[in-house]
CSV table of C-alpha atoms in Angstrom, one decimal:
chain,number,residue,atom,x,y,z
A,1,MET,CA,-25.0,-81.2,-78.8
A,2,PRO,CA,-28.7,-80.1,-79.3
A,3,TYR,CA,-30.2,-77.6,-76.9
A,4,ASP,CA,-33.7,-76.9,-75.9
A,5,ASP,CA,-35.4,-73.5,-75.8
A,6,ALA,CA,-34.2,-72.8,-72.3
A,7,GLY,CA,-30.6,-73.3,-73.2
A,8,GLY,CA,-30.1,-76.6,-71.5
A,9,ALA,CA,-28.8,-79.8,-73.0
A,10,SER,CA,-31.4,-82.2,-74.4
A,11,GLY,CA,-31.4,-85.7,-75.8
A,12,PRO,CA,-30.6,-89.1,-74.3
A,13,ALA,CA,-28.1,-87.7,-71.7
A,14,SER,CA,-30.6,-85.3,-70.2
A,15,GLY,CA,-33.3,-88.0,-70.4
A,16,ALA,CA,-31.1,-90.4,-68.4
A,17,ALA,CA,-30.4,-87.7,-65.9
A,18,VAL,CA,-34.1,-87.1,-65.4
A,19,ARG,CA,-34.8,-90.8,-64.9
A,20,ARG,CA,-32.0,-91.0,-62.3
A,21,ALA,CA,-33.3,-88.0,-60.5
A,22,ARG,CA,-36.8,-89.5,-60.5
A,23,THR,CA,-35.7,-92.9,-59.2
A,24,ALA,CA,-33.5,-91.2,-56.5
A,25,LEU,CA,-36.5,-89.1,-55.4
A,26,LEU,CA,-38.8,-92.1,-55.4
A,27,ALA,CA,-36.4,-94.2,-53.4
A,28,THR,CA,-35.9,-91.4,-50.8
A,29,GLY,CA,-39.7,-91.0,-50.6
A,30,LEU,CA,-40.3,-94.7,-50.1
A,31,ALA,CA,-37.6,-95.0,-47.4
A,32,THR,CA,-38.9,-91.9,-45.6
A,33,ALA,CA,-42.5,-93.1,-45.7
A,34,LEU,CA,-41.4,-96.5,-44.4
A,35,VAL,CA,-39.6,-95.1,-41.4
A,36,VAL,CA,-42.5,-92.8,-40.5
A,37,LEU,CA,-45.1,-95.5,-40.9
A,38,ALA,CA,-43.1,-98.0,-38.9
A,39,VAL,CA,-42.8,-95.6,-36.0
A,40,LEU,CA,-46.5,-94.8,-36.2
A,41,ALA,CA,-47.3,-98.6,-36.3
A,42,THR,CA,-45.4,-99.1,-33.1
A,43,SER,CA,-47.4,-96.2,-31.5
A,44,VAL,CA,-51.0,-97.0,-32.5
A,45,GLY,CA,-53.0,-99.8,-31.1
A,46,ALA,CA,-55.3,-101.0,-28.3
A,47,TYR,CA,-52.7,-99.5,-25.9
A,48,ASP,CA,-51.6,-96.2,-27.5
A,49,ILE,CA,-48.0,-95.0,-26.9
A,50,PRO,CA,-47.1,-91.5,-27.9
A,51,VAL,CA,-44.7,-91.3,-30.8
A,52,GLY,CA,-42.3,-89.2,-28.7
A,53,ASP,CA,-42.2,-91.9,-26.1
A,54,VAL,CA,-41.6,-94.6,-28.7
A,55,VAL,CA,-38.6,-92.6,-30.0
A,56,GLY,CA,-37.4,-92.0,-26.5
A,57,SER,CA,-37.5,-95.7,-25.6
A,58,LEU,CA,-35.7,-96.6,-28.8
A,59,ARG,CA,-33.0,-94.1,-28.1
A,60,HIS,CA,-32.7,-95.3,-24.5
A,61,ARG,CA,-32.2,-99.0,-25.6
A,62,ALA,CA,-29.6,-97.8,-28.1
A,63,GLY,CA,-27.7,-95.8,-25.5
A,64,LEU,CA,-28.4,-92.5,-27.2
A,65,GLY,CA,-30.3,-90.7,-24.4
A,66,GLY,CA,-34.0,-90.8,-24.2
A,67,SER,CA,-35.9,-92.5,-21.4
A,68,ALA,CA,-37.6,-95.9,-20.8
A,69,LEU,CA,-41.4,-96.2,-20.6
A,70,ASP,CA,-43.3,-97.6,-17.6
A,71,ARG,CA,-43.3,-101.4,-17.2
A,72,VAL,CA,-46.5,-102.0,-19.2
A,73,GLY,CA,-45.5,-99.6,-22.0
A,74,GLU,CA,-42.0,-101.2,-22.3
A,75,SER,CA,-43.6,-104.6,-22.5
A,76,VAL,CA,-46.1,-103.7,-25.1
A,77,LEU,CA,-43.6,-101.8,-27.3
A,78,TRP,CA,-40.7,-104.3,-27.1
A,79,ASN,CA,-42.6,-107.7,-26.8
A,80,VAL,CA,-45.6,-107.0,-29.0
A,81,ARG,CA,-45.4,-104.0,-31.3
A,82,LEU,CA,-41.8,-104.0,-32.4
A,83,PRO,CA,-41.6,-107.7,-33.3
A,84,ARG,CA,-44.8,-107.4,-35.3
A,85,VAL,CA,-43.6,-104.3,-37.2
A,86,VAL,CA,-40.1,-105.8,-37.9
A,87,LEU,CA,-41.8,-109.0,-39.1
A,88,ALA,CA,-44.1,-107.0,-41.4
A,89,LEU,CA,-41.0,-105.2,-42.8
A,90,LEU,CA,-39.2,-108.5,-43.5
A,91,VAL,CA,-42.2,-110.3,-45.0
A,92,GLY,CA,-43.3,-107.4,-47.1
A,93,ALA,CA,-39.8,-106.8,-48.4
A,94,SER,CA,-39.4,-110.4,-49.3
A,95,LEU,CA,-42.7,-110.7,-51.1
A,96,GLY,CA,-42.2,-107.4,-53.0
A,97,CYS,CA,-38.6,-108.4,-54.1
A,98,ALA,CA,-39.7,-111.9,-55.1
A,99,GLY,CA,-42.5,-110.5,-57.2
A,100,ALA,CA,-40.0,-108.1,-59.1
A,101,LEU,CA,-37.6,-111.0,-59.7
A,102,MET,CA,-40.4,-113.3,-61.0
A,103,GLN,CA,-41.8,-110.7,-63.4
A,104,GLY,CA,-38.4,-109.8,-64.7
A,105,VAL,CA,-37.0,-113.3,-65.3
A,106,PHE,CA,-40.3,-114.6,-66.8
A,107,GLY,CA,-40.9,-111.4,-68.8
A,108,ASN,CA,-44.5,-111.5,-67.7
A,109,PRO,CA,-46.2,-108.8,-65.6
A,110,LEU,CA,-48.7,-111.3,-64.3
A,111,ALA,CA,-46.0,-113.5,-62.7
A,112,GLU,CA,-45.7,-113.7,-58.9
A,113,PRO,CA,-44.4,-116.3,-56.5
A,114,GLY,CA,-47.7,-118.1,-56.2
A,115,VAL,CA,-47.7,-118.9,-59.9
A,116,ILE,CA,-45.0,-121.6,-59.6
A,117,GLY,CA,-46.6,-123.1,-56.5
A,118,ILE,CA,-44.4,-121.8,-53.7
A,119,SER,CA,-47.2,-120.3,-51.6
A,120,SER,CA,-49.5,-123.3,-52.1
A,121,GLY,CA,-46.7,-125.8,-51.4
A,122,ALA,CA,-45.9,-124.0,-48.2
A,123,ALA,CA,-49.6,-124.0,-47.3
A,124,VAL,CA,-49.7,-127.8,-47.8
A,125,GLY,CA,-46.8,-128.2,-45.4
A,126,ALA,CA,-48.4,-126.0,-42.7
A,127,VAL,CA,-51.9,-127.4,-43.1
A,128,GLY,CA,-50.7,-131.0,-43.2
A,129,SER,CA,-48.6,-130.6,-40.0
A,130,ILE,CA,-51.6,-129.1,-38.3
A,131,ALA,CA,-54.1,-131.8,-39.5
A,132,LEU,CA,-51.7,-134.6,-38.6
A,133,GLY,CA,-51.0,-133.2,-35.2
A,134,LEU,CA,-47.2,-133.0,-35.7
A,135,ASP,CA,-45.2,-131.5,-32.9
A,136,PHE,CA,-41.6,-132.6,-33.4
A,137,LEU,CA,-40.3,-129.0,-33.2
A,138,GLY,CA,-42.8,-127.6,-30.7
A,139,ASN,CA,-44.2,-124.2,-31.7
A,140,TRP,CA,-41.8,-124.2,-34.7
A,141,THR,CA,-43.3,-127.3,-36.3
A,142,VAL,CA,-45.8,-125.5,-38.6
A,143,THR,CA,-43.3,-122.9,-39.6
A,144,ALA,CA,-40.6,-125.5,-40.4
A,145,CYS,CA,-43.0,-127.7,-42.4
A,146,ALA,CA,-44.3,-124.7,-44.4
A,147,PHE,CA,-40.7,-123.6,-45.3
A,148,ALA,CA,-39.5,-127.1,-46.2
A,149,ALA,CA,-42.7,-127.8,-48.3
A,150,GLY,CA,-42.3,-124.5,-50.2
A,151,LEU,CA,-38.7,-125.3,-51.2
A,152,VAL,CA,-39.6,-128.9,-52.1
A,153,THR,CA,-42.5,-127.7,-54.2
A,154,VAL,CA,-40.5,-125.2,-56.3
A,155,THR,CA,-37.8,-127.8,-56.8
A,156,LEU,CA,-40.4,-130.3,-58.1
A,157,VAL,CA,-42.0,-127.7,-60.4
A,158,TYR,CA,-38.6,-126.8,-61.9
A,159,ALA,CA,-37.6,-130.5,-62.3
A,160,LEU,CA,-40.9,-131.3,-64.0
A,161,SER,CA,-40.8,-128.4,-66.4
A,162,ARG,CA,-37.3,-129.1,-67.7
A,163,SER,CA,-36.8,-130.8,-71.1
A,164,ASP,CA,-33.6,-131.4,-73.0
A,165,GLY,CA,-31.6,-129.5,-70.5
A,166,ARG,CA,-33.7,-126.2,-70.7
A,167,THR,CA,-36.8,-124.8,-69.2
A,168,GLU,CA,-39.4,-122.9,-71.1
A,169,VAL,CA,-41.3,-120.1,-69.3
A,170,VAL,CA,-44.7,-121.3,-70.5
A,171,THR,CA,-44.0,-124.9,-69.4
A,172,LEU,CA,-42.8,-123.7,-66.0
A,173,ILE,CA,-45.9,-121.6,-65.4
A,174,LEU,CA,-48.3,-124.3,-66.6
A,175,THR,CA,-46.5,-126.8,-64.4
A,176,GLY,CA,-46.9,-124.4,-61.5
A,177,ILE,CA,-50.7,-124.1,-62.2
A,178,ALA,CA,-51.0,-127.9,-62.2
A,179,VAL,CA,-49.1,-128.2,-58.9
A,180,ASN,CA,-51.2,-125.4,-57.4
A,181,ALA,CA,-54.3,-127.4,-58.2
A,182,PHE,CA,-52.9,-130.6,-56.7
A,183,ALA,CA,-51.8,-128.6,-53.6
A,184,GLY,CA,-55.3,-127.2,-53.3
A,185,ALA,CA,-56.7,-130.7,-53.3
A,186,LEU,CA,-54.3,-131.8,-50.6
A,187,ILE,CA,-55.3,-128.8,-48.5
A,188,GLY,CA,-58.9,-129.6,-48.9
A,189,LEU,CA,-58.3,-133.2,-47.9
A,190,SER,CA,-56.4,-132.1,-44.8
A,191,VAL,CA,-59.3,-129.8,-43.9
A,192,PHE,CA,-61.8,-132.6,-44.4
A,193,PHE,CA,-60.0,-134.8,-41.8
A,194,ALA,CA,-59.2,-132.1,-39.3
A,195,ASP,CA,-61.1,-131.7,-36.1
A,196,ASN,CA,-62.7,-128.4,-35.0
A,197,ALA,CA,-59.6,-127.1,-33.1
A,198,GLN,CA,-57.3,-128.0,-36.0
A,199,LEU,CA,-59.8,-126.4,-38.5
A,200,THR,CA,-59.7,-123.1,-36.6
A,201,GLN,CA,-55.9,-123.1,-36.7
A,202,ILE,CA,-55.8,-124.0,-40.4
A,203,THR,CA,-58.2,-121.3,-41.2
A,204,PHE,CA,-56.3,-118.7,-39.2
A,205,TRP,CA,-53.0,-119.6,-40.9
A,206,GLN,CA,-54.5,-119.7,-44.4
A,207,LEU,CA,-56.0,-116.2,-44.0
A,208,GLY,CA,-52.6,-114.7,-43.2
A,209,SER,CA,-51.7,-112.9,-40.0
A,210,LEU,CA,-48.9,-111.4,-38.0
A,211,ALA,CA,-50.8,-111.6,-34.7
A,212,GLN,CA,-48.4,-114.2,-33.3
A,213,ALA,CA,-45.2,-112.3,-34.1
A,214,THR,CA,-42.4,-112.8,-31.7
A,215,TRP,CA,-38.6,-112.0,-31.7
A,216,PRO,CA,-37.8,-115.7,-32.3
A,217,LYS,CA,-40.0,-115.6,-35.4
A,218,VAL,CA,-38.2,-112.5,-36.6
A,219,LEU,CA,-34.9,-114.3,-36.1
A,220,ALA,CA,-36.2,-117.3,-38.0
A,221,VAL,CA,-37.1,-115.3,-41.1
A,222,LEU,CA,-34.2,-112.8,-40.9
A,223,PRO,CA,-31.4,-115.0,-42.4
A,224,CYS,CA,-33.4,-116.0,-45.4
A,225,ALA,CA,-34.8,-112.5,-46.0
A,226,ALA,CA,-31.5,-110.8,-45.5
A,227,ALA,CA,-29.7,-113.3,-47.8
A,228,GLY,CA,-32.3,-113.0,-50.5
A,229,LEU,CA,-32.6,-109.2,-50.4
A,230,LEU,CA,-28.8,-108.8,-50.5
A,231,LEU,CA,-28.4,-111.2,-53.4
A,232,ALA,CA,-31.3,-110.1,-55.5
A,233,PRO,CA,-29.8,-106.8,-56.9
A,234,LEU,CA,-26.9,-108.8,-58.2
A,235,PHE,CA,-29.2,-110.2,-60.9
A,236,ALA,CA,-30.6,-106.8,-62.1
A,237,ARG,CA,-28.3,-106.3,-65.1
A,238,ARG,CA,-28.8,-109.8,-66.4
A,239,ILE,CA,-32.5,-109.6,-66.0
A,240,ASP,CA,-32.5,-106.3,-68.0
A,241,LEU,CA,-30.5,-108.0,-70.7
A,242,LEU,CA,-33.0,-110.9,-70.7
A,243,ALA,CA,-35.8,-108.4,-71.5
A,244,LEU,CA,-34.2,-108.1,-75.0
A,245,GLY,CA,-35.0,-111.8,-75.6
A,246,GLU,CA,-33.3,-115.1,-74.8
A,247,ARG,CA,-31.2,-115.2,-77.9
A,248,PRO,CA,-29.9,-111.6,-77.7
A,249,ALA,CA,-29.2,-112.1,-74.0
A,250,HIS,CA,-27.3,-115.3,-74.7
A,251,HIS,CA,-25.2,-113.4,-77.3
A,252,LEU,CA,-24.5,-110.7,-74.6
A,253,GLY,CA,-23.0,-113.3,-72.3
A,254,VAL,CA,-26.1,-114.3,-70.2
A,255,ASP,CA,-26.5,-118.0,-69.3
A,256,VAL,CA,-30.3,-117.8,-69.5
A,257,GLU,CA,-30.9,-121.3,-68.0
A,258,ARG,CA,-28.6,-120.7,-65.1
A,259,LEU,CA,-30.1,-117.3,-64.5
A,260,ARG,CA,-33.6,-118.7,-64.3
A,261,LEU,CA,-32.6,-121.5,-62.0
A,262,ALA,CA,-30.8,-119.1,-59.6
A,263,VAL,CA,-33.7,-116.6,-59.6
A,264,VAL,CA,-36.3,-119.3,-59.0
A,265,LEU,CA,-34.4,-120.6,-56.1
A,266,LEU,CA,-33.9,-117.1,-54.7
A,267,VAL,CA,-37.7,-116.4,-55.0
A,268,ALA,CA,-38.4,-119.8,-53.3
A,269,LEU,CA,-36.1,-118.8,-50.4
A,270,LEU,CA,-37.8,-115.4,-50.0
A,271,THR,CA,-41.4,-116.5,-50.4
A,272,ALA,CA,-41.2,-119.8,-48.4
A,273,ALA,CA,-39.7,-117.9,-45.4
A,274,ALA,CA,-42.3,-115.2,-45.6
A,275,VAL,CA,-45.3,-117.6,-46.0
A,276,ALA,CA,-44.0,-119.8,-43.2
A,277,VAL,CA,-44.3,-117.1,-40.6
A,278,ALA,CA,-47.2,-115.0,-41.9
A,279,GLY,CA,-49.4,-117.4,-43.7
A,280,VAL,CA,-50.8,-116.8,-47.2
A,281,VAL,CA,-50.6,-113.0,-48.1
A,282,THR,CA,-51.5,-112.3,-51.7
A,283,PHE,CA,-51.1,-109.5,-54.2
A,284,VAL,CA,-48.1,-107.8,-52.6
A,285,GLY,CA,-45.6,-109.4,-54.9
A,286,LEU,CA,-47.9,-108.8,-57.9
A,287,LEU,CA,-48.9,-105.2,-57.5
A,288,VAL,CA,-45.9,-103.4,-55.9
A,289,PRO,CA,-43.5,-104.1,-58.9
A,290,HIS,CA,-46.4,-103.0,-61.3
A,291,VAL,CA,-46.8,-99.6,-59.6
A,292,LEU,CA,-43.0,-98.9,-59.4
A,293,ARG,CA,-42.6,-99.9,-63.0
A,294,MET,CA,-45.3,-97.4,-64.0
A,295,ALA,CA,-43.5,-94.7,-61.9
A,296,ALA,CA,-39.8,-95.3,-62.6
A,297,GLY,CA,-39.6,-97.5,-65.7
A,298,PRO,CA,-38.6,-101.2,-66.2
A,299,GLY,CA,-35.0,-101.0,-65.1
A,300,HIS,CA,-34.3,-103.6,-62.5
A,301,ARG,CA,-31.4,-101.8,-60.9
A,302,PHE,CA,-34.1,-99.7,-59.1
A,303,LEU,CA,-37.1,-102.0,-59.5
A,304,ILE,CA,-35.7,-104.9,-57.3
A,305,PRO,CA,-34.7,-102.9,-54.2
A,306,GLY,CA,-37.6,-100.5,-54.8
A,307,SER,CA,-40.0,-103.4,-54.7
A,308,ALA,CA,-38.5,-104.5,-51.4
A,309,LEU,CA,-39.1,-101.1,-49.9
A,310,GLY,CA,-42.5,-100.8,-51.5
A,311,GLY,CA,-43.5,-104.3,-50.3
A,312,ALA,CA,-42.4,-103.5,-46.7
A,313,LEU,CA,-44.3,-100.2,-46.8
A,314,VAL,CA,-47.5,-101.9,-48.1
A,315,LEU,CA,-47.4,-104.7,-45.5
A,316,VAL,CA,-46.7,-102.4,-42.5
A,317,ALA,CA,-49.7,-100.3,-43.7
A,318,ALA,CA,-51.9,-103.3,-44.2
A,319,ASP,CA,-51.0,-104.8,-40.8
A,320,LEU,CA,-51.6,-101.5,-39.1
A,321,THR,CA,-55.0,-101.3,-40.8
A,322,ALA,CA,-55.9,-104.9,-40.0
A,323,ARG,CA,-55.4,-104.5,-36.3
A,324,THR,CA,-57.0,-101.0,-35.9
A,325,VAL,CA,-59.8,-100.7,-38.3
A,326,ALA,CA,-62.2,-103.1,-36.5
A,327,GLN,CA,-60.9,-102.9,-32.9
A,328,PRO,CA,-61.1,-104.9,-30.7
A,329,ALA,CA,-61.3,-107.5,-33.5
A,330,GLU,CA,-58.5,-108.0,-36.0
A,331,LEU,CA,-59.0,-108.5,-39.7
A,332,PRO,CA,-57.0,-111.3,-41.4
A,333,LEU,CA,-54.0,-109.7,-43.2
A,334,GLY,CA,-54.3,-111.9,-46.3
A,335,VAL,CA,-58.0,-111.0,-46.7
A,336,LEU,CA,-57.3,-107.3,-46.4
A,337,THR,CA,-54.5,-107.4,-49.0
A,338,ALA,CA,-56.8,-109.3,-51.4
A,339,LEU,CA,-59.7,-106.9,-50.8
A,340,VAL,CA,-57.6,-103.9,-51.7
A,341,GLY,CA,-55.4,-105.6,-54.2
A,342,SER,CA,-58.0,-107.2,-56.4
A,343,PRO,CA,-59.8,-104.0,-57.5
A,344,PHE,CA,-56.5,-102.3,-57.9
A,345,PHE,CA,-55.2,-105.1,-60.1
A,346,PHE,CA,-58.4,-105.0,-62.2
A,347,TRP,CA,-57.8,-101.2,-62.7
A,348,LEU,CA,-54.2,-102.0,-63.8
A,349,LEU,CA,-55.5,-104.5,-66.4
A,350,ARG,CA,-58.1,-102.1,-67.7
A,351,ARG,CA,-55.5,-99.3,-67.9
A,352,THR,CA,-53.0,-101.5,-69.8
A,353,ARG,CA,-55.7,-102.7,-72.2
A,354,ARG,CA,-56.8,-99.1,-73.0
A,355,ARG,CA,-53.2,-98.1,-73.7
A,356,GLN,CA,-52.5,-101.1,-75.9
A,357,GLY,CA,-55.8,-100.9,-77.7
A,358,GLY,CA,-56.9,-104.4,-76.7
A,359,TRP,CA,-55.1,-107.7,-76.0
A,360,ALA,CA,-55.1,-109.1,-79.5
């Protein structure tokens, strides 16, 4: 075995060990930062609660000692702050994980859930239900319509892009672009016929927000998010093999068509649930996998769960910023992520272009 100057083993084995150590350190750092930021987010706001009191109340509810806050503090913490932070965790993790799956299965770093029409389809369902004044499920009508429309849209895109029993990536993406354009026209039509009150509600939903977070909304998104996040890592090995190319992956035992169908449905489940409760929040699923791929490499065994952690971290931070940076007003969450994400994405493009010496 070859040795380096310091007397240690070198070569592929030591390189793999370094990569494992790096990903373990990165995962630990993400998890720690997420816990710290989540506790901070429950503490900071129009009604500040000291971090020690937050921890004490959490311990008290869990039966681990601690002490309860006063009546107002308990109400703010448990009925306002915690539902919002938990919803941000679930939505961010779902969007980050969905982005990693999309980029991996399509072999395209520009892929994200919105490309195949899930977000715009969910928006059509929500905006249409508002403009038509639907109320068959009470306060849940908009959420249910958004979720159902997102799933129907991705099913339609997949069906339209199939030919001779298989689906080409380019055809799927182009079909998604066409469906996005059609969905945009339907949203514009709904806005045109909406009255002033409906227009305000439509605008608020389209800009993205967690301001109306409640425990029932957390419970609504929890089954879809939990199922998607638990199932996603099971596809990591096959997605890594797909990176070798469709033919080599097929020879290695991967059913490429079935893999794509399963991943697209999983992405639809994660994204539709997130968009249904939070509105349209962009760039999380695009940028988080990019950054982690730069830091830890392209292996999806880490990239998929890491993107879930990173997405949760980004959205908790974005929501904390949105509700505190312009107090007493609150910035729209989707606008904030786009304002920060767009320049960062442009920097990523420039960086990639310089490294590759151009796109041609």
